[in-house]
Amino acid sequence: MSDFPWLSVLVAVPAVGALLVGLVPRRRGVLAKALGLAVSLLTLGLTIVVALLYRAGEGQFRLTEQYGWVERFGLYWSLGVDGVALALIALTAVVTPVVLVGGWDEAEPTGRSGKGFVFLVLVLEAMTLGAFAATDVLAFYILFEAMLVPMYLLIGSYGGPRRSYAAVKFLLYNLLGGLVMLAAVIGLYVQSATLRPDGGTFLLSELVGLPLSPQAQYWIFAGFMVAFAIKAPLWPFHSWLPDAAGEATPSTAAFLSGVMDKVGTFGMIHLCLPLFPQAARDLAPVIVTLAVVSILYGALVAIGQSDMIRLVAYASISHFGFIVLGIFALTSQGGAGATLYMVNHGLSTVALFLVVGFLVTRRGSRAIADFGGVQRPAPVLAGVLLVVALATLSLPGLATFVSEFLVLVGTFTRYPVAAVFAVLGIVLAAVYMLWMYQRVMTGPVRPTTEGMRDMRGREALALAPLLALLLVLGLYPKPLLDVINEGVAPTLSQVGVADPEPVQPATAEGASG
Amino acid sequence: MSALTTLDVRAVEPVATAGGVYAWTFLLIAFPALGALVLLLGGRRTDRIGHVVGTLASLASFVVAALLFVDMLGRAAEDRAVNQPLFDWLPAAGLQVSVGLLLDPLSMAFVLLITGVGTLIHVYSIGYMQHDPRRRRFFGYLNLFVAAMLLLVLADDYLVLYVGWEGVGLASYLLIGFWQHKNSAAVAAKKAFVVNRVGDMGMTLAVMAMFAVFGTTAFSGVLGGADQVSEGWLTVIGLLLLLAACGKSAQFPLQSWLLDAMEGPTPVSALIHAATMVTAGVYLIVRSGAIYAGAPLAQTAVVVVGTITLVMGAIIGCAKDDIKRVLAGSTMSQIGYMVLAAGLGPAGYAFAIFHLLTHGFFKANLFLGAGSVMHAMDDEVDMRRYGGLRRYLPLTFLTFAAGYLAIIGVPPFAGFWSKDRIIEAAFADNLLVGTCALLGAGITAFYMTRLMLMTWFSERRWKPDVHAHESPLVMTLPLLALGLLSLVGGAAMLWTAGGIVEWLEPVVGEEEHALPFPVWVLTAATLVVIVAGVALAWMRYGREQVARTAPTRVSFATTAARRDLYGDAVNEVALMRPGQRLTGSLVYADSRGLDRAVNGVAALMGGSSGLLRRVQTGFVRSYALSMLGGTVLVVVALLSVRLS
Amino acid sequence: MGTTPYLVLSALLFTVGAVGVLLRRNAIVVFMCIELMLNAANLAFVTFARLHGGLDGQVIAFFVMVVAAAEVVVGLAVIVAIFRTRRSASVDDASLLRY
């Protein structure tokens, strides 16, 4: 049973499902959606199997598979998961059905087929899962680039009035990053010629520990980093996200910022750290600085937004700053926190985009000023928005707090000043989230919001699993953290850093177990 | 430093739970948490039983607390700390946080206050919120608050404490903004949360620093290892914890939210913004005594903050006409006393907690009394519209009077015992601080007498359509209970079963303070100052008529006090306006600068290719010419290479 | 007699053809001028074949003729088609494929 290619099947199921959805006649939209949902749930089930098998296995990468493709050139289809990848695969598998349910009717106003939406989302899921599971740099690169296409189509086909502008901007900006990364991939391949007599290799397992000159490390690292920083997005490469998220439908924006952008931060921890340890160590202060700027900049600009969806997008930029900060703090707590943050941010931002999307759909406007007093006609919706807002501002007891705290504490032990500045972000997060909540939900009911419908069954169905996960992972994150720790520890040892020792270690009996 | 050593022993090796009643410790939190869960998720189905469920949950918690208390009384002083580990929360390499409960005399005192006063206020709310369509939700929030507050005081780890710390902040946010349709309530709620978040920054940084220094955030590790750490680190952590305390306890300079928080329903003001939550800062400082023991600078800062706030709060209380805001100012001031005492180290910790408990009784009493008055006066809060109410609300008047005598410190009421001890300890520490504390007592007497006179005495100034009436029994019973506690609570705690000081000694230590003069001199002086304050108030508001509208031509001092001593103005000038400008300019820079730069690069590409494509004229003959030109060029190039 | 006159003739013919292509508007004339250039090239090929005493140049000349024939077929068809739709054989009028 252990030889069964679980990961390939995991990637193939949504891909095949997408094809099947494509075969459904255009008129049978509901059938297409139901089929898509079933496929995404099947993927979720497979993910659970993979997680169980992972727990039973050993080593850094588990469930590994490797098939030759053009072996002469070192090309393989090679998959495997470590703790970090498993966490993100689980996130993807959870979020996809949520997005499908949340965006059930979104295609209707545009007059386009719901079938296309389901098809594209499933294709995206397959590519994202593949990118998370890939242990081959070229395969990762191909999927990293290819997933731009379905997302481009999702934004460009189903979005708002300025959707084609946003879609083109998204595509070009990310292609630019991809181009730089391609150069870096080729550079890496050329450098890896020292490993094999007959050409280079793309296999991560062989590339880790590849002796590179510092100069080569810096350049190749920078090439990867630029692509990941654009995808993540990190200040100052962020300006495509507010446009793309603002013009896309809420569920598309949710998938974009909740799952797809995680491929960028995943790439940092998965490729940049182990492949270029010296560059990572040397350039970490620069990236930490950018991350802190991202945190504060995203939060401050979010405060000043008058458009709800753009506000959420800028909040995401701030949160991506935290993730990058945790990764490049190069401590166990920072790395574990950053990975957990990717999962938690995925959950909370998807929920936030969906809730805000429900509001926007009801009111027909994205301007915060067009709302007010919604809490009266729609108390459940208001309550859900509040919970999600609290998750976004990292209230202790909810999942996001755990990750944010770990990132901060991991940063503090190495870069205290950066941590102090980053902590300012928690105040700013409270300002932008609660101010938005106040302006949208509270105050006297306005004529325009008077008859607003409360949450419907389908909407509640989409959000319930996210809220439950946010709460459960906040109170008991241990199972997930254990898996993540297993993934982060080898990465950090490959970088060659150890956690800073406490100034005054607690006495033996003082340290609680 | 014998006190500290006691603490170390206690902190490092808490008696592990062997079972017995202590296995129920977690039930303290579980009952109200379950109540909150049922009420908030249950939806409309639980509307009819909401208040019963909420009150029972709180009551059940109180019963457990009482059982535990009785058992603890039977134990030897050094066996009273019990630890109940629950589960591993946050494992991340060097950082291992587990959730566990620590029940020791200090947390026991808090648990009794929270569940006891909490239950009374639950009962009171049944009547107070009777006509509110969202009463079920109100009780859900109250239960949430009780659960979070209990977690705060029972946690055995700073990070777990932080969860409770934010949980009470959330409950406070929800309850201040309970009447969300009022803009002022929503704004006040947000303000409270944001200002508290500034304090939370201190908390977060303190916990981070603890991990960096001690490698753990558990009380046992941090407090047990504090005496081996350099003073610099301890000072940093101490000051950060003080910042956190300032936020939660509305101490200077983060005091501005508390007065606005009075937008919430009155039971909330009584429970959260008087008796329990706002005293969390005091708990934090007392609990972290081992850190402050090694950081004299931080300790001085605590004293200074406490002293400033106690005077500030009292001055603000003098000028307000809104009965709840007077009480809020008074709360600030009284917590200032507690913080001041907590800054005095082991000499003051027990007194800080003592005053905290008595204040919990009498201030909850006063707030609920004010609520009862508002209930009678159609939610009017302006004291200038009250007057002569003692004949119409006799029960409320009696209990309110007990609270009044307690807060100004008339013997034998509760406040006398506790406040007197703090003033003593303050004089023993520093003459200036002592004088401020004494002065504060005088001002307290002044504004509370003013409140009493304007509300209960003087002539009636109500609107004609108001029908003043006594509140129903469900509201007056808690008032009576709290009135009784205001009367005897202080003496009882001081004199029974060895007294509060001895009770807390195993946790906070004890230190004799030496007064420069006999104690009776100070007690007498305090009483003289109080009498002076009362007399002054009587001359201003008892003898003379109270104007129905607030006089506009007043001294600068009054204007300043009415405007909360310009706390909001300073915030606005120093933080909000620059902040708005900063966000405004960043938004502008982002869309006009950064984004335009990105789009500019794209436009540059597009523009240059636009220029280049002009070459494609569509005229075949011009293409032919360019081909010819190219050919010629190539030929010339070839030839020049060949010939040279 | 040397081969120089043939080469000069070839150059002249080529120049005449090139100038014709560049200056004339009528598609048919342009087409014929192209033929002229091709044949000038053929002449040069044959001349060089003679000069070097090999057959390569002559072979290539045949290839050019074949290609030219094919070109005539396609080219004339295009010109006729354009003329039918636009009533004009001017190459300047057929400028739809500009930017």
mmCIF file of N, CA and C in Angstrom, chain A residues 215-251:
data_model
loop_
_atom_site.group_PDB
_atom_site.id
_atom_site.type_symbol
_atom_site.label_atom_id
_atom_site.label_comp_id
_atom_site.label_asym_id
_atom_site.label_seq_id
_atom_site.Cartn_x
_atom_site.Cartn_y
_atom_site.Cartn_z
ATOM 1 N N GLN A 215 28.645 34.423 -4.532
ATOM 2 C CA GLN A 215 28.101 35.273 -5.591
ATOM 3 C C GLN A 215 26.915 34.597 -6.272
ATOM 4 N N ALA A 216 27.113 33.333 -6.638
ATOM 5 C CA ALA A 216 26.040 32.603 -7.313
ATOM 6 C C ALA A 216 24.838 32.488 -6.386
ATOM 7 N N GLN A 217 25.085 32.208 -5.109
ATOM 8 C CA GLN A 217 23.978 32.094 -4.160
ATOM 9 C C GLN A 217 23.155 33.363 -4.136
ATOM 10 N N TYR A 218 23.843 34.501 -4.016
ATOM 11 C CA TYR A 218 23.109 35.769 -3.925
ATOM 12 C C TYR A 218 22.216 35.955 -5.134
ATOM 13 N N TRP A 219 22.790 35.752 -6.317
ATOM 14 C CA TRP A 219 22.031 36.059 -7.527
ATOM 15 C C TRP A 219 20.845 35.120 -7.703
ATOM 16 N N ILE A 220 21.109 33.827 -7.508
ATOM 17 C CA ILE A 220 20.016 32.873 -7.725
ATOM 18 C C ILE A 220 18.955 33.049 -6.651
ATOM 19 N N PHE A 221 19.410 33.260 -5.417
ATOM 20 C CA PHE A 221 18.472 33.516 -4.328
ATOM 21 C C PHE A 221 17.601 34.724 -4.661
ATOM 22 N N ALA A 222 18.259 35.779 -5.134
ATOM 23 C CA ALA A 222 17.501 36.990 -5.444
ATOM 24 C C ALA A 222 16.482 36.717 -6.534
ATOM 25 N N GLY A 223 16.876 35.898 -7.526
ATOM 26 C CA GLY A 223 15.943 35.585 -8.599
ATOM 27 C C GLY A 223 14.695 34.906 -8.087
ATOM 28 N N PHE A 224 14.896 33.893 -7.243
ATOM 29 C CA PHE A 224 13.727 33.222 -6.659
ATOM 30 C C PHE A 224 12.931 34.182 -5.793
ATOM 31 N N MET A 225 13.670 34.971 -5.021
ATOM 32 C CA MET A 225 13.022 35.820 -4.023
ATOM 33 C C MET A 225 12.119 36.854 -4.693
ATOM 34 N N VAL A 226 12.580 37.408 -5.808
ATOM 35 C CA VAL A 226 11.763 38.420 -6.478
ATOM 36 C C VAL A 226 10.427 37.820 -6.901
ATOM 37 N N ALA A 227 10.490 36.613 -7.470
ATOM 38 C CA ALA A 227 9.248 35.973 -7.904
ATOM 39 C C ALA A 227 8.339 35.717 -6.719
ATOM 40 N N PHE A 228 8.918 35.223 -5.632
ATOM 41 C CA PHE A 228 8.081 34.899 -4.470
ATOM 42 C C PHE A 228 7.554 36.171 -3.815
ATOM 43 N N ALA A 229 8.395 37.220 -3.826
ATOM 44 C CA ALA A 229 7.959 38.469 -3.201
ATOM 45 C C ALA A 229 6.816 39.081 -3.986
ATOM 46 N N ILE A 230 6.834 38.918 -5.299
ATOM 47 C CA ILE A 230 5.722 39.438 -6.091
ATOM 48 C C ILE A 230 4.484 38.609 -5.813
ATOM 49 N N LYS A 231 4.648 37.309 -5.760
ATOM 50 C CA LYS A 231 3.489 36.454 -5.561
ATOM 51 C C LYS A 231 2.918 36.617 -4.165
ATOM 52 N N ALA A 232 3.787 36.854 -3.183
ATOM 53 C CA ALA A 232 3.336 36.775 -1.780
ATOM 54 C C ALA A 232 2.215 37.726 -1.371
ATOM 55 N N PRO A 233 2.136 38.978 -1.665
ATOM 56 C CA PRO A 233 3.103 39.921 -2.177
ATOM 57 C C PRO A 233 3.747 40.711 -1.044
ATOM 58 N N LEU A 234 4.984 41.053 -1.256
ATOM 59 C CA LEU A 234 5.753 41.795 -0.264
ATOM 60 C C LEU A 234 5.931 43.224 -0.771
ATOM 61 N N TRP A 235 5.857 44.185 0.172
ATOM 62 C CA TRP A 235 6.142 45.559 -0.228
ATOM 63 C C TRP A 235 7.528 45.611 -0.833
ATOM 64 N N PRO A 236 7.842 46.285 -1.878
ATOM 65 C CA PRO A 236 6.989 47.180 -2.665
ATOM 66 C C PRO A 236 6.425 46.520 -3.939
ATOM 67 N N PHE A 237 6.244 45.207 -3.910
ATOM 68 C CA PHE A 237 5.766 44.534 -5.131
ATOM 69 C C PHE A 237 4.278 44.192 -5.030
ATOM 70 N N HIS A 238 3.564 44.931 -4.203
ATOM 71 C CA HIS A 238 2.230 44.477 -3.823
ATOM 72 C C HIS A 238 1.104 45.052 -4.667
ATOM 73 N N SER A 239 1.394 46.048 -5.512
ATOM 74 C CA SER A 239 0.281 46.875 -5.973
ATOM 75 C C SER A 239 -0.691 46.135 -6.879
ATOM 76 N N TRP A 240 -0.347 44.923 -7.329
ATOM 77 C CA TRP A 240 -1.324 44.213 -8.157
ATOM 78 C C TRP A 240 -2.443 43.613 -7.331
ATOM 79 N N LEU A 241 -2.149 43.285 -6.067
ATOM 80 C CA LEU A 241 -3.139 42.541 -5.286
ATOM 81 C C LEU A 241 -4.431 43.328 -5.037
ATOM 82 N N PRO A 242 -4.347 44.594 -4.589
ATOM 83 C CA PRO A 242 -5.606 45.307 -4.370
ATOM 84 C C PRO A 242 -6.441 45.399 -5.646
ATOM 85 N N ASP A 243 -5.801 45.607 -6.780
ATOM 86 C CA ASP A 243 -6.557 45.681 -8.030
ATOM 87 C C ASP A 243 -7.176 44.343 -8.373
ATOM 88 N N ALA A 244 -6.337 43.294 -8.298
ATOM 89 C CA ALA A 244 -6.836 41.970 -8.684
ATOM 90 C C ALA A 244 -7.953 41.528 -7.745
ATOM 91 N N ALA A 245 -7.707 41.670 -6.434
ATOM 92 C CA ALA A 245 -8.721 41.236 -5.475
ATOM 93 C C ALA A 245 -9.972 42.102 -5.590
ATOM 94 N N GLY A 246 -9.753 43.390 -5.834
ATOM 95 C CA GLY A 246 -10.888 44.297 -5.909
ATOM 96 C C GLY A 246 -11.781 44.002 -7.094
ATOM 97 N N GLU A 247 -11.196 43.604 -8.223
ATOM 98 C CA GLU A 247 -12.010 43.392 -9.416
ATOM 99 C C GLU A 247 -12.530 41.962 -9.524
ATOM 100 N N ALA A 248 -11.830 41.030 -8.890
ATOM 101 C CA ALA A 248 -12.279 39.642 -8.988
ATOM 102 C C ALA A 248 -13.545 39.450 -8.152
ATOM 103 N N THR A 249 -14.241 38.351 -8.396
ATOM 104 C CA THR A 249 -15.367 38.038 -7.518
ATOM 105 C C THR A 249 -14.816 37.659 -6.150
ATOM 106 N N PRO A 250 -15.622 37.787 -5.102
ATOM 107 C CA PRO A 250 -15.105 37.515 -3.757
ATOM 108 C C PRO A 250 -14.494 36.127 -3.626
ATOM 109 N N SER A 251 -15.117 35.123 -4.212
ATOM 110 C CA SER A 251 -14.555 33.790 -4.022
ATOM 111 C C SER A 251 -13.234 33.644 -4.770
#
